Short mmCIF file of C-alpha atoms and ligand atoms in Angstrom, two decimals:
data_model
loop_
_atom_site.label_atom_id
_atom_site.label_comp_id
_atom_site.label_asym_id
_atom_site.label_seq_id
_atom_site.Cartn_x
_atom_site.Cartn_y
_atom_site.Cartn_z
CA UNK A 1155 0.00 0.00 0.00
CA UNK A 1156 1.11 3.05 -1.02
CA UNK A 1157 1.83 6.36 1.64
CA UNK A 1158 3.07 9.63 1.77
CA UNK A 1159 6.00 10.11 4.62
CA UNK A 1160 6.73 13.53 5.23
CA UNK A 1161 9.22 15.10 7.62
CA UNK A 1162 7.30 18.78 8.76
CA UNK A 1163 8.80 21.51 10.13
CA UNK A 1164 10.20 23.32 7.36
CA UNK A 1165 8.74 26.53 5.40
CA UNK A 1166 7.68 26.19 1.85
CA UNK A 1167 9.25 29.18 0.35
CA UNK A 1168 9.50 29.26 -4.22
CA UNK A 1169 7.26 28.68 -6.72
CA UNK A 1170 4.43 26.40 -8.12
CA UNK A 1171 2.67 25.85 -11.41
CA UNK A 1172 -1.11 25.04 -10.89
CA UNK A 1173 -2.44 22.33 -13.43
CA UNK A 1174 -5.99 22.28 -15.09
CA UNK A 1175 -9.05 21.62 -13.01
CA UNK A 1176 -9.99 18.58 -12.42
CA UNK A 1177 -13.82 19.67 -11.83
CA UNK A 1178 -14.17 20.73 -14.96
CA UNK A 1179 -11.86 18.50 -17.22
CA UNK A 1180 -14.42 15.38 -15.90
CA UNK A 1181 -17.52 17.81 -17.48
CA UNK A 1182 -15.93 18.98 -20.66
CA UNK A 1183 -14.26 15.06 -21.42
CA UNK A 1184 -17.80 13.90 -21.49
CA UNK A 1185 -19.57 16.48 -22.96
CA UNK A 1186 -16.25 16.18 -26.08
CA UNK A 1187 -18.59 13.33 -26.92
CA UNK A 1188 -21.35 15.16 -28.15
CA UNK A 1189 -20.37 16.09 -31.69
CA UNK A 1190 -19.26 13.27 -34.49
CA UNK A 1191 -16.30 15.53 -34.99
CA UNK A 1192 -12.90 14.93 -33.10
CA UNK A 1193 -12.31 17.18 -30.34
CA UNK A 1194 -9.03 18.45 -28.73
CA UNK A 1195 -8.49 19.13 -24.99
CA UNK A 1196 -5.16 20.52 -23.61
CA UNK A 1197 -3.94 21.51 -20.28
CA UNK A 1198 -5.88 18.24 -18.80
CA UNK A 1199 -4.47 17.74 -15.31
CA UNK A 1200 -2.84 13.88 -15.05
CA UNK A 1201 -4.57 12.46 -12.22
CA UNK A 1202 -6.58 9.52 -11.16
CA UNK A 1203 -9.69 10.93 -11.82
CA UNK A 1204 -9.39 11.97 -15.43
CA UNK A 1205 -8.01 8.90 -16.36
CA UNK A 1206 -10.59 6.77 -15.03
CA UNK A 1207 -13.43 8.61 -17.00
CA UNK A 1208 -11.41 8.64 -20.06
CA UNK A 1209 -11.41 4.79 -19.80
CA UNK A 1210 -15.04 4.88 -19.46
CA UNK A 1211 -15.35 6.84 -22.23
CA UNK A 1212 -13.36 4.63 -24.12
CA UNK A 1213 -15.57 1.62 -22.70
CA UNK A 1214 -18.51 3.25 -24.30
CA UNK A 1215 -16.46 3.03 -27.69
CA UNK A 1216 -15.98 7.03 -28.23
CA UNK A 1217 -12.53 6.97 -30.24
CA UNK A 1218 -9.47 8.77 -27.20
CA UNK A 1219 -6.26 9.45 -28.23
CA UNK A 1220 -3.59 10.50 -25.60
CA UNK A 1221 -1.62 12.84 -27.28
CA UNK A 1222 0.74 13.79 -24.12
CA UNK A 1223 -0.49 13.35 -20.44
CA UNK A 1224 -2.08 16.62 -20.95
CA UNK A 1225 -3.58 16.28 -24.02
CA UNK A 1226 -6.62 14.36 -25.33
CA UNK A 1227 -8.11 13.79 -28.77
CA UNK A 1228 -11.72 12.43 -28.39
CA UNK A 1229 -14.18 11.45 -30.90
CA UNK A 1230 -17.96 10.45 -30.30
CA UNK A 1231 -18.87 8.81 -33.81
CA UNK A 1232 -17.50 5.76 -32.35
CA UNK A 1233 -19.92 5.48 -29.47
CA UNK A 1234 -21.31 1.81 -30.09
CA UNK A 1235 -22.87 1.81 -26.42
CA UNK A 1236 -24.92 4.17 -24.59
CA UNK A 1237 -24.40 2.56 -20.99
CA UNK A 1238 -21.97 3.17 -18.21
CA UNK A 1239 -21.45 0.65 -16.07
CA UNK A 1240 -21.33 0.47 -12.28
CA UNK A 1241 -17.72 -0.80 -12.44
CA UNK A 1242 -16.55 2.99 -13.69
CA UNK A 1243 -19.30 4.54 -11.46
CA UNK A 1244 -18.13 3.09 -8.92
CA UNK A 1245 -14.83 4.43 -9.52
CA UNK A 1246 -15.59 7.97 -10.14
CA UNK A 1247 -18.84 9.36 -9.36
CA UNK A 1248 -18.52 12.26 -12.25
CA UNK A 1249 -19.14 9.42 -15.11
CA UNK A 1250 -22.95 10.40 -14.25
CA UNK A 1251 -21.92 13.47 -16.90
CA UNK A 1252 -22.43 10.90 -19.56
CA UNK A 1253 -25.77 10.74 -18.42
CA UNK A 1254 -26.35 14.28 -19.60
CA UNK A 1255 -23.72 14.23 -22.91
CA UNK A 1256 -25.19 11.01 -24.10
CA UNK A 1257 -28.92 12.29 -23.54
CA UNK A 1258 -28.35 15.34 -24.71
CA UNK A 1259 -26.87 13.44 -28.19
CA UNK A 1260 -28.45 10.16 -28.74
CA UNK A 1261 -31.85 10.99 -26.11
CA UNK A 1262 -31.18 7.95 -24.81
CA UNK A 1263 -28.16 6.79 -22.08
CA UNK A 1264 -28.25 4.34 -18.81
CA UNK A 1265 -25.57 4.93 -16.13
CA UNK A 1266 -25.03 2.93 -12.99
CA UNK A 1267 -26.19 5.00 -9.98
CA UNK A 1268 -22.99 6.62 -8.13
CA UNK A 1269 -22.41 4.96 -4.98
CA UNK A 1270 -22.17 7.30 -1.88
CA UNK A 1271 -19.04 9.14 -1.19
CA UNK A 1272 -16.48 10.03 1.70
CA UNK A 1273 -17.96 12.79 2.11
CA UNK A 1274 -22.16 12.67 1.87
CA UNK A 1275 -25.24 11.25 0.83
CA UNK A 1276 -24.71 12.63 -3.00
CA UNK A 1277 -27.84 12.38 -4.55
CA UNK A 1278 -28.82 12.77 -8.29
CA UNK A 1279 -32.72 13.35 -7.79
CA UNK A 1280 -31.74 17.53 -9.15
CA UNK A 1281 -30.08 15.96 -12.08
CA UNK A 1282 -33.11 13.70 -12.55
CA UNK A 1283 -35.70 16.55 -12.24
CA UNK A 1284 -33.94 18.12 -15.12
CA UNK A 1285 -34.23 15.32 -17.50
CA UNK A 1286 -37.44 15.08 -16.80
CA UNK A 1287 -38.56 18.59 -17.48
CA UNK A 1288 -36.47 18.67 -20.57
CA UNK A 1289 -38.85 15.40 -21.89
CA UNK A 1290 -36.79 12.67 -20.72
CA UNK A 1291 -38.54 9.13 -19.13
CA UNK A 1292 -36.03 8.41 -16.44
CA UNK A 1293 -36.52 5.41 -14.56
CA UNK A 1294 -34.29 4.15 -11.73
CA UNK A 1295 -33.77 0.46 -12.06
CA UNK A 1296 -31.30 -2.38 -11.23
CA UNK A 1297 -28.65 0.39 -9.89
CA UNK A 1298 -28.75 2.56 -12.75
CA UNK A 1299 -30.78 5.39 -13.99
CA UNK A 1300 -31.97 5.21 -17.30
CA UNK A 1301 -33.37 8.39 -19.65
CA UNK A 1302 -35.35 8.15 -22.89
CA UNK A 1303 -36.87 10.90 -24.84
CA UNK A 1304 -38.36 10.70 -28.79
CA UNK A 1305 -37.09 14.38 -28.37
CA UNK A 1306 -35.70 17.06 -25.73
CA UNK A 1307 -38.06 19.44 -25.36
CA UNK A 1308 -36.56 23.01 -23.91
CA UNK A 1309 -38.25 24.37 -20.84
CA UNK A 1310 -37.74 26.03 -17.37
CA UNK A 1311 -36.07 24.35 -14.60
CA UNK A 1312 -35.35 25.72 -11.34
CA UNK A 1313 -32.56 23.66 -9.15
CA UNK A 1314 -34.11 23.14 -5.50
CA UNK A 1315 -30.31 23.25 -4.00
CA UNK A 1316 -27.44 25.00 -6.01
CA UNK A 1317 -25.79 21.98 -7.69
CA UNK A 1318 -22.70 22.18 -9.93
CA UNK A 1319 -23.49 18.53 -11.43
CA UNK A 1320 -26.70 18.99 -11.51
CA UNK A 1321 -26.05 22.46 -13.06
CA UNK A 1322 -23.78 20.74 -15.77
CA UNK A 1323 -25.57 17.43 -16.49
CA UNK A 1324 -28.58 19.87 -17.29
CA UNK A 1325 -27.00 22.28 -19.15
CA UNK A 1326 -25.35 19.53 -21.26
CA UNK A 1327 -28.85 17.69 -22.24
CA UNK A 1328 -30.44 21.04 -22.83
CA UNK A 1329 -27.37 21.82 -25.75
CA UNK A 1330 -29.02 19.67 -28.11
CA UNK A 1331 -32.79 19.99 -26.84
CA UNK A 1332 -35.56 21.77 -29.08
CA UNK A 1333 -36.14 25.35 -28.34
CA UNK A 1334 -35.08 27.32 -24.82
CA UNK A 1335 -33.92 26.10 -21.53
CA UNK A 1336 -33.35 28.16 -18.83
CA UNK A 1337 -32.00 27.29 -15.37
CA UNK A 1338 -32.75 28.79 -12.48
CA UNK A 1339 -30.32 28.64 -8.96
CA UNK A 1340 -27.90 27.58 -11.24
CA UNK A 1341 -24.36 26.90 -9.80
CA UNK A 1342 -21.97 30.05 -10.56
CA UNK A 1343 -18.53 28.29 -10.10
CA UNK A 1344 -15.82 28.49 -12.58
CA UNK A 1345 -15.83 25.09 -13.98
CA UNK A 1346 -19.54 25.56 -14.93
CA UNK A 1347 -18.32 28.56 -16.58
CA UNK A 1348 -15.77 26.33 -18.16
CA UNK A 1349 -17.94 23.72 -19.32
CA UNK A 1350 -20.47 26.60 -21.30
CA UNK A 1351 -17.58 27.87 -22.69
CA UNK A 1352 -16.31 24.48 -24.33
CA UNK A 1353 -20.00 23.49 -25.61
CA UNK A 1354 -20.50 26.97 -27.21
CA UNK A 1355 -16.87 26.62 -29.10
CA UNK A 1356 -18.55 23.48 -30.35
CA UNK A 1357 -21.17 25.19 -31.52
CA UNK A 1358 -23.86 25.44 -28.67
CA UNK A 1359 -25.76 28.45 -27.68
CA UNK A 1360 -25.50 29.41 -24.10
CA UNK A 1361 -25.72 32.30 -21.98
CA UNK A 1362 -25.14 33.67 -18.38
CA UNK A 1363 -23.02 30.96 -17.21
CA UNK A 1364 -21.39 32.37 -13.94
CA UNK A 1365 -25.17 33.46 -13.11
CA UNK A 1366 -27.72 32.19 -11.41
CA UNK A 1367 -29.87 32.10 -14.34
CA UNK A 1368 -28.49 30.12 -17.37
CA UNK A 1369 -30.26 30.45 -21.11
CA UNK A 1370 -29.75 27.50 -23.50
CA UNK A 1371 -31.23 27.84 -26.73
CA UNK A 1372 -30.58 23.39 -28.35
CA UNK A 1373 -28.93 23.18 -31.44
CA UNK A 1374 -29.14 20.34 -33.89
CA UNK A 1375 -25.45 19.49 -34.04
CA UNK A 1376 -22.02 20.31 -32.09
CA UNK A 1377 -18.97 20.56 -34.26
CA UNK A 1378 -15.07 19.89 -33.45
CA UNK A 1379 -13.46 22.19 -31.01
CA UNK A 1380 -10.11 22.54 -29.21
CA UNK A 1381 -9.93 24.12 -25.81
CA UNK A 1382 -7.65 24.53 -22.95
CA UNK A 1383 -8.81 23.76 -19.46
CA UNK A 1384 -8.66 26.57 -16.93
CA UNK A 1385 -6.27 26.37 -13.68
CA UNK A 1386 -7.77 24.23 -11.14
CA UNK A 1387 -8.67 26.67 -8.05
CA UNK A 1388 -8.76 23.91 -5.28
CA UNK A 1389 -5.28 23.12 -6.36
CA UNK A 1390 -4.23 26.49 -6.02
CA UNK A 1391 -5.96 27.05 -2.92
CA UNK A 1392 -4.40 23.76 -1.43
CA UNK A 1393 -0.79 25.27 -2.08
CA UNK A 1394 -1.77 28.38 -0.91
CA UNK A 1395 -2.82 27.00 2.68
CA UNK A 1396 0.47 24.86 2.25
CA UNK A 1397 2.19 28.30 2.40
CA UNK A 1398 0.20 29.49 5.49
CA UNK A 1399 0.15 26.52 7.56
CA UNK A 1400 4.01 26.43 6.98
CA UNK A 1401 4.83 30.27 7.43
CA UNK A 1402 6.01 29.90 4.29
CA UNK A 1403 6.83 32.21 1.45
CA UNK A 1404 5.11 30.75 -2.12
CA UNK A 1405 3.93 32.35 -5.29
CA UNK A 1406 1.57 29.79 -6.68
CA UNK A 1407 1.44 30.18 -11.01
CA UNK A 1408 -1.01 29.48 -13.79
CA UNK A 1409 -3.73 30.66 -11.58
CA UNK A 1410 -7.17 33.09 -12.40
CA UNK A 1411 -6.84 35.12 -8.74
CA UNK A 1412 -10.57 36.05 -9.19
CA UNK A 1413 -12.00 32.37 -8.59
CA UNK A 1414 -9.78 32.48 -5.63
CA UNK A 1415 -10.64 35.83 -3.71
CA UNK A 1416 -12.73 33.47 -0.77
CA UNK A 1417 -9.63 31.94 -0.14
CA UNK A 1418 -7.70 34.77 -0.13
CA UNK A 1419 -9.83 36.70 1.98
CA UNK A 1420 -9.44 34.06 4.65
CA UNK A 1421 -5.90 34.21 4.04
CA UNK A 1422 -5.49 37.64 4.91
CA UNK A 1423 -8.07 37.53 7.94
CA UNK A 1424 -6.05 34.78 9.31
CA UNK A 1425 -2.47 37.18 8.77
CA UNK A 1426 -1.28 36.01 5.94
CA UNK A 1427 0.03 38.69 3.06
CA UNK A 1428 -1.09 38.17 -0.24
CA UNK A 1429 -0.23 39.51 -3.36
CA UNK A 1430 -2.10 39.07 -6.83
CA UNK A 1431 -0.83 39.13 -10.15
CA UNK A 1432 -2.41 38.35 -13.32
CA UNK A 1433 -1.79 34.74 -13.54
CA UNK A 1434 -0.51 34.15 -9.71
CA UNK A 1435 -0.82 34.93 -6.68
CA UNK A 1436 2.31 35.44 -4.09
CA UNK A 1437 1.22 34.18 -0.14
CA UNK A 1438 3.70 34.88 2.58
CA UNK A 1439 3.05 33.60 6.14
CA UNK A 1440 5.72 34.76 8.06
CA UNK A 1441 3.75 36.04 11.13
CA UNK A 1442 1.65 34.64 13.38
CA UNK A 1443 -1.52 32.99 12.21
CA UNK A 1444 -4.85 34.52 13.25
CA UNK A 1445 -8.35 32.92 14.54
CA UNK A 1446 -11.17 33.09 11.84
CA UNK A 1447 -14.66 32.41 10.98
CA UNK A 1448 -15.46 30.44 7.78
CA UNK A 1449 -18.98 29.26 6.21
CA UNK A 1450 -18.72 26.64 2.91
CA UNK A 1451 -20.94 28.26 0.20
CA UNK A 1452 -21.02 27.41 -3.37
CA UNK A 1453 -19.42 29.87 -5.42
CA UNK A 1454 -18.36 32.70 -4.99
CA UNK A 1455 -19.07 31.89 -1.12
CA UNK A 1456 -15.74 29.82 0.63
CA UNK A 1457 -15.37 26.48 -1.39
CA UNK A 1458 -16.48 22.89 0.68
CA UNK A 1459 -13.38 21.85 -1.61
CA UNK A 1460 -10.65 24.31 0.55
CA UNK A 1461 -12.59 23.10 3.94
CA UNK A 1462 -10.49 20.58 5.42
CA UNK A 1463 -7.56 22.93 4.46
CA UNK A 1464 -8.65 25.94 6.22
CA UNK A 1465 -9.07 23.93 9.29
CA UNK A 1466 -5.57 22.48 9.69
CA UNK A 1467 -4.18 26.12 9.01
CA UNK A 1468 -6.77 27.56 11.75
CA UNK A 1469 -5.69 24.51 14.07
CA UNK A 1470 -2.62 26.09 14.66
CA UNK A 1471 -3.48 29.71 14.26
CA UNK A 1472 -4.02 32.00 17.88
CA UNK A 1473 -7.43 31.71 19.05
CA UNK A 1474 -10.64 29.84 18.88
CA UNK A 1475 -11.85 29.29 15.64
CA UNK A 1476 -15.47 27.81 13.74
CA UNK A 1477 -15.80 26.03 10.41
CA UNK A 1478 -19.51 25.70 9.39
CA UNK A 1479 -19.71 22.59 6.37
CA UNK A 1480 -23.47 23.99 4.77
CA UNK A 1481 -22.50 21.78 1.44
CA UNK A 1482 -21.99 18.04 2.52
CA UNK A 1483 -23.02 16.42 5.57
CA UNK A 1484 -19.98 14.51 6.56
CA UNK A 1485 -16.82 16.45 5.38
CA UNK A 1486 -14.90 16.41 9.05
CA UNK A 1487 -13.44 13.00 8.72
CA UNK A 1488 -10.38 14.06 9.11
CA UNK A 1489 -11.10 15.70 12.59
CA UNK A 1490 -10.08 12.68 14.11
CA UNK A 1491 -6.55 11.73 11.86
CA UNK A 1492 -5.85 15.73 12.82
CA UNK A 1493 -6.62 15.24 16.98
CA UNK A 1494 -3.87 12.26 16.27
CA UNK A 1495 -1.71 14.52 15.37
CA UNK A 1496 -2.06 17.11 18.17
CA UNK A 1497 -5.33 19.45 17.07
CA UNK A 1498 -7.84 20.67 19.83
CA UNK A 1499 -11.03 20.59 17.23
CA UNK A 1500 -14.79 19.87 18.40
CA UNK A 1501 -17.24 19.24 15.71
CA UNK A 1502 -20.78 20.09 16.63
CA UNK A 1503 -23.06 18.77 14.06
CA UNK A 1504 -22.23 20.77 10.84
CA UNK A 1505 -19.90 23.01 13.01
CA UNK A 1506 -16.10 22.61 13.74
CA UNK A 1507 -14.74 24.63 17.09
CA UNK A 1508 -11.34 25.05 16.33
CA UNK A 1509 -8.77 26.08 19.34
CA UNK A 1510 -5.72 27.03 17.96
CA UNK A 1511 -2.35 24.82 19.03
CA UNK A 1512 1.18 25.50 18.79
CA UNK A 1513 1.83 22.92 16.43
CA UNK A 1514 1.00 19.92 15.55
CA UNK A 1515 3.51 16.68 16.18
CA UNK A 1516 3.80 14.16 13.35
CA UNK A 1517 1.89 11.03 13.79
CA UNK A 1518 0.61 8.29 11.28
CA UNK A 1519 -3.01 9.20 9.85
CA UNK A 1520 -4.95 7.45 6.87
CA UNK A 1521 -6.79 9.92 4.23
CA UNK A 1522 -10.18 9.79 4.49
CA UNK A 1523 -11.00 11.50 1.22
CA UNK A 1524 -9.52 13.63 -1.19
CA UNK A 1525 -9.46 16.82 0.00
CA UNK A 1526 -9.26 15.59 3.56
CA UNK A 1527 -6.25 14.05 2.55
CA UNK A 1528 -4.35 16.80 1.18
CA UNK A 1529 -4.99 18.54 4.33
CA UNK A 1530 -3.65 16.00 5.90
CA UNK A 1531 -0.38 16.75 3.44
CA UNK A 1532 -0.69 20.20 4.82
CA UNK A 1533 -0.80 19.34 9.16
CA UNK A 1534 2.21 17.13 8.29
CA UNK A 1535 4.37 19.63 6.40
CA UNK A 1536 3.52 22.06 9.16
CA UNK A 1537 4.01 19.62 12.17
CA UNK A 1538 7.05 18.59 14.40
CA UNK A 1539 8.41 14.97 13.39
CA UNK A 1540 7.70 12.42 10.81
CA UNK A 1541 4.09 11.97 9.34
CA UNK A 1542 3.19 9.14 7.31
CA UNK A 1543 0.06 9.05 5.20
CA UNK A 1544 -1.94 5.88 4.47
CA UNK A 1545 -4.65 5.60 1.75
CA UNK A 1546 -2.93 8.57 -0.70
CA UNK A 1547 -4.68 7.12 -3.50
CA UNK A 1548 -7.86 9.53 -2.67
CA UNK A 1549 -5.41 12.14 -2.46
CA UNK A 1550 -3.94 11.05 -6.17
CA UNK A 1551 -7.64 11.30 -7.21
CA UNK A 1552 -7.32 15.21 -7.77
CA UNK A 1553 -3.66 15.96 -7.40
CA UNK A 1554 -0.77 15.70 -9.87
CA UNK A 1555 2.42 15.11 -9.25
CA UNK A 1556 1.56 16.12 -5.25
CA UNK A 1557 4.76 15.47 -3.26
CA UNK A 1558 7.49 16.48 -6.62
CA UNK A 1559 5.34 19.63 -6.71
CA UNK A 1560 6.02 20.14 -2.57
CA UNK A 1561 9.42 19.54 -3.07
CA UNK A 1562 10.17 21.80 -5.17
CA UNK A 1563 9.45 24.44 -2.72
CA UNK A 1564 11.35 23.00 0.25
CA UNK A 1565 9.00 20.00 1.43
CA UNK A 1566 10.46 17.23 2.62
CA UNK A 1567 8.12 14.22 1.11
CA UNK A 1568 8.30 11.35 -0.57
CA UNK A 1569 5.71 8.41 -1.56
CA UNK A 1570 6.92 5.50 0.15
CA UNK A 1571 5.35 1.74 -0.41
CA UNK A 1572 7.28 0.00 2.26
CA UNK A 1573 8.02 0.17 5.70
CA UNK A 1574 11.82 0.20 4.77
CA UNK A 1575 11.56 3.03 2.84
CA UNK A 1576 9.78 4.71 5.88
CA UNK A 1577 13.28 4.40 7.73
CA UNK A 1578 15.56 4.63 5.22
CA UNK A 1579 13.21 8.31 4.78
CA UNK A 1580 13.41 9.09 7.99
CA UNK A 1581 16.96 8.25 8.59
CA UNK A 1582 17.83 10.73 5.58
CA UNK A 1583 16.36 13.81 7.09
CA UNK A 1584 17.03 13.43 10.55
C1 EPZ B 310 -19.04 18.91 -7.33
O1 EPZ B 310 -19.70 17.80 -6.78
C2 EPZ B 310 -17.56 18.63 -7.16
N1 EPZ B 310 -17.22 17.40 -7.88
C3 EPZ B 310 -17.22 18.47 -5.68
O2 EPZ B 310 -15.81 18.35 -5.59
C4 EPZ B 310 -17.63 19.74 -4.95
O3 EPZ B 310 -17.41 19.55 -3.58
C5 EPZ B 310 -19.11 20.04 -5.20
O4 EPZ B 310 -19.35 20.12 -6.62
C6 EPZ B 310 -19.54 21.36 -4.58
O5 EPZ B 310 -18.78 22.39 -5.11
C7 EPZ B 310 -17.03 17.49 -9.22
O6 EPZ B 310 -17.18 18.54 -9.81
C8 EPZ B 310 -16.65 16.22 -9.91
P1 EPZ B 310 -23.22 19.40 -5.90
P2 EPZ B 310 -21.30 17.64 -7.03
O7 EPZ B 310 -24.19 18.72 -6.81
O8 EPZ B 310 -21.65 18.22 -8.35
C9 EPZ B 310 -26.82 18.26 -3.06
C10 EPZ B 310 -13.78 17.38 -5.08
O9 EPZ B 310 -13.22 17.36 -3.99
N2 EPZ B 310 -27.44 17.63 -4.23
O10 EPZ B 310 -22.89 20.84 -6.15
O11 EPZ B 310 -21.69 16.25 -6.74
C11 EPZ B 310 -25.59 17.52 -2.58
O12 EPZ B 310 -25.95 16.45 -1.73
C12 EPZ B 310 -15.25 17.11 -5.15
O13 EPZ B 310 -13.23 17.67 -6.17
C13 EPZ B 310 -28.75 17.19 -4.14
O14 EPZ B 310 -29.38 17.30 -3.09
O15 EPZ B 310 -21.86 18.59 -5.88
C14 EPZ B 310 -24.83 18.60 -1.85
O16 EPZ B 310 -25.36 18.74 -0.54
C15 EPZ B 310 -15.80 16.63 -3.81
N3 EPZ B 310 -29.33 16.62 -5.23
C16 EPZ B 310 -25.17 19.87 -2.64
O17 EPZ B 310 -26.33 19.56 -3.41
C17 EPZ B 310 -28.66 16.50 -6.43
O18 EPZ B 310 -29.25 15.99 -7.40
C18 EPZ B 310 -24.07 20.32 -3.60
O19 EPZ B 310 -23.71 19.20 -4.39
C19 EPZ B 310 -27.32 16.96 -6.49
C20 EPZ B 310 -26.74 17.53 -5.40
#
């Protein structure tokens, strides 16, 4: 079993490139599939996650070509199947976007229902009501959810809860639907944005993504495309709490500082100095870190993504602090790996009471989910001593190249897969 053994203590201080987002590389991969025409896709970010729903896409016979590990060719005239089964469901919960790309194309598709998740219940009954309202029979049978429609029909839907899959499953159906959809409480965040974006170079006809009200008017056909993915904000924001947590000195690259400005507000109320550039954004941590208040909100409100991240920096910041989860229902997992490792944290239903410590002491901890367990990544490159990390492959899920990219700004990790390497690690740095 693979882990991450890190040896804390030490102040990232350099620079980082950010990669592209994986939240919206798993939308725009399966809405690619939409037109008969191939499609391009660059700055893809390399991780477990990507891969796995390029397989599936693949599985459904959709022609992929890896050009590099960052580029993708894909093209839907191959599609000879219009199920996904529960073997790639089960493995990443975004394959329900085919749901919406292959609707939206063929107005037909059956995916296996996602299981639950680390983190909540996850439901798909928003994603559901939209296929429905667009024309679609969905039925819910045998563990997968299967939509029909002789046609889509456009119409008005408005989302109960804001929902980014929801928001994008919908919005992809609606592409090819007859006539105008609009979408009410629609999710604002930047992959959404993203996603719009990609289907209109390919020819769809969307506007107000980013708002709470979306406008599709369906077009017949989607046509070839190439498009870059934009930076991946949780990734920033992960390095940028690196930098906090460590009182560290890091100016994090490739990055859009607007879809970040909830993070960096809590940066600077917790005494961190930040500076913003076009493309990057400079964090320096050298003084004391500061008590806070934080509430999860979907965008532009504090990201449930950058949750478990805030905490570990506020765990060791002066002061009493709260974290309020309003998104998913069981996102403080990692409250207990972090107590292991020295943190004075009470969680009170959806509420985290945070007293700040002096810092925390390395201990071993298993990764609960993925972004639980880069924050995990984050309390050991702040603590005293030798952390190891079980279960990284949640944390590989969403992050590229993790520990080279730590390195290179002063961390002292490595992925180890044996308890040999473990000493032979821990005899190096000490
Ligand atoms: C996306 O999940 C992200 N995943 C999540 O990131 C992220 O935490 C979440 O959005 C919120 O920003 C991907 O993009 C692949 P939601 P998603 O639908 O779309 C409820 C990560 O770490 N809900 O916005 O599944 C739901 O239970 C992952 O990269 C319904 O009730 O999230 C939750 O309480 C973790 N019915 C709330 O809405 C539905 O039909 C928001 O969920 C759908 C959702």
């Amino acid at each position: 079993m693979e882990q991450y053994v890190i040896k804390g203590g030490l102040p990232l201080v350099g620079e980082v490139e950010i990669g592209g987002a994986k939240n919206a590389a798993l939308a725009i991969l399966a809405a690619a599939i939409m037109t008969d025409e191939t499609v391009t896709i660059d700055n893809l970010p390399n991780v477990r996650d990507t891969n796995v729903l390029l397989d599936a896409i693949a599985g459904i016979g959709a022609k992929v070509d890896r050009v590099d590990s960052h580029t993708v060719k894909i093209n839907g005239s191959y599609i000879d199947c219009l199920c996904v089964d529960y073997e790639s469901m089960k493995k990443i919960r975004a394959s329900y976007y085919l749901l919406g790309a292959l609707l939206g194309k063929y107005k037909q598709a059956e995916v296996a229902l996602p299981g639950g998740c680390n983190i909540g219940s996850r439901p798909m009954d928003l994603h559901i009501k939209g296929f429905k309202a667009l024309g679609a029979k969905v039925e819910i049978k045998g563990g997968a959810v299967s939509a029909k429609a002789e046609h889509l029909e456009g119409t008005h839907i408005y989302l109960d809860k804001v929902s980014v899959g929801a928001t994008i499953n919908i919005l992809m159906a609606a592409a090819m639907a007859d006539g105008k959809t609009t979408i009410e409480n629609a999710a604002k965040e930047p992959h959404v944005v993203d996603v719009a974006n990609f289907l209109n170079s390919m020819g769809a006809n969307i506007r107000g993504a980013g708002t709470d009200v979306i406008r599709i008017t369906g077009v017949e056909k989607l046509h070839k495309a190439e498009y870059s993915i934009i930076p991946d904000q949780i990734e920033a924001g992960t390095f940028m709490f690196a930098a906090a947590a460590t009182h560290g000195d890091v100016l994090v690259k490739n990055v859009i500082p607007k879809h970040l400005e909830a993070t960096t507000a809590k940066l600077l109320e917790a005494g961190c100095r930040i500076e913003e550039f076009d493309d990057a954004v400079h964090v320096v941590a050298q003084g004391s870190l500061e008590n806070t208040q934080v509430t999860t909100l979907p965008y532009p409100g504090f990201p449930t993504d950058m949750q478990p991240q805030m905490a570990v920096v506020l765990g060791i910041a002066h002061g009493t602090s709260t974290v309020t989860e309003s998104i998913f229902e069981n996102r403080f997992k990692y409250v207990d790996e972090l107590t292991r490792m020295g943190a004075d944290i009470k969680v009170e239903s959806n509420i985290a009471i945070i007293n700040g410590v002096q810092q925390y002491t390395g201990a071993r901890v298993s990764a609960p989910d993925l972004r639980a367990g880069a924050a995990l990544v984050i309390a050991g490159l702040a603590a005293e001593g030798i952390t190891v990390i079980d279960d990284i492959h949640f944390i590989e899920r969403g992050y590229e190249e993790f520990p080279a990219k730590l390195r290179e700004i002063g961390a002292q990790i490595e992925k180890v897969a044996t308890e040999k390497e473990i000493q032979k690690f821990t005899l190096k740095v000490s």
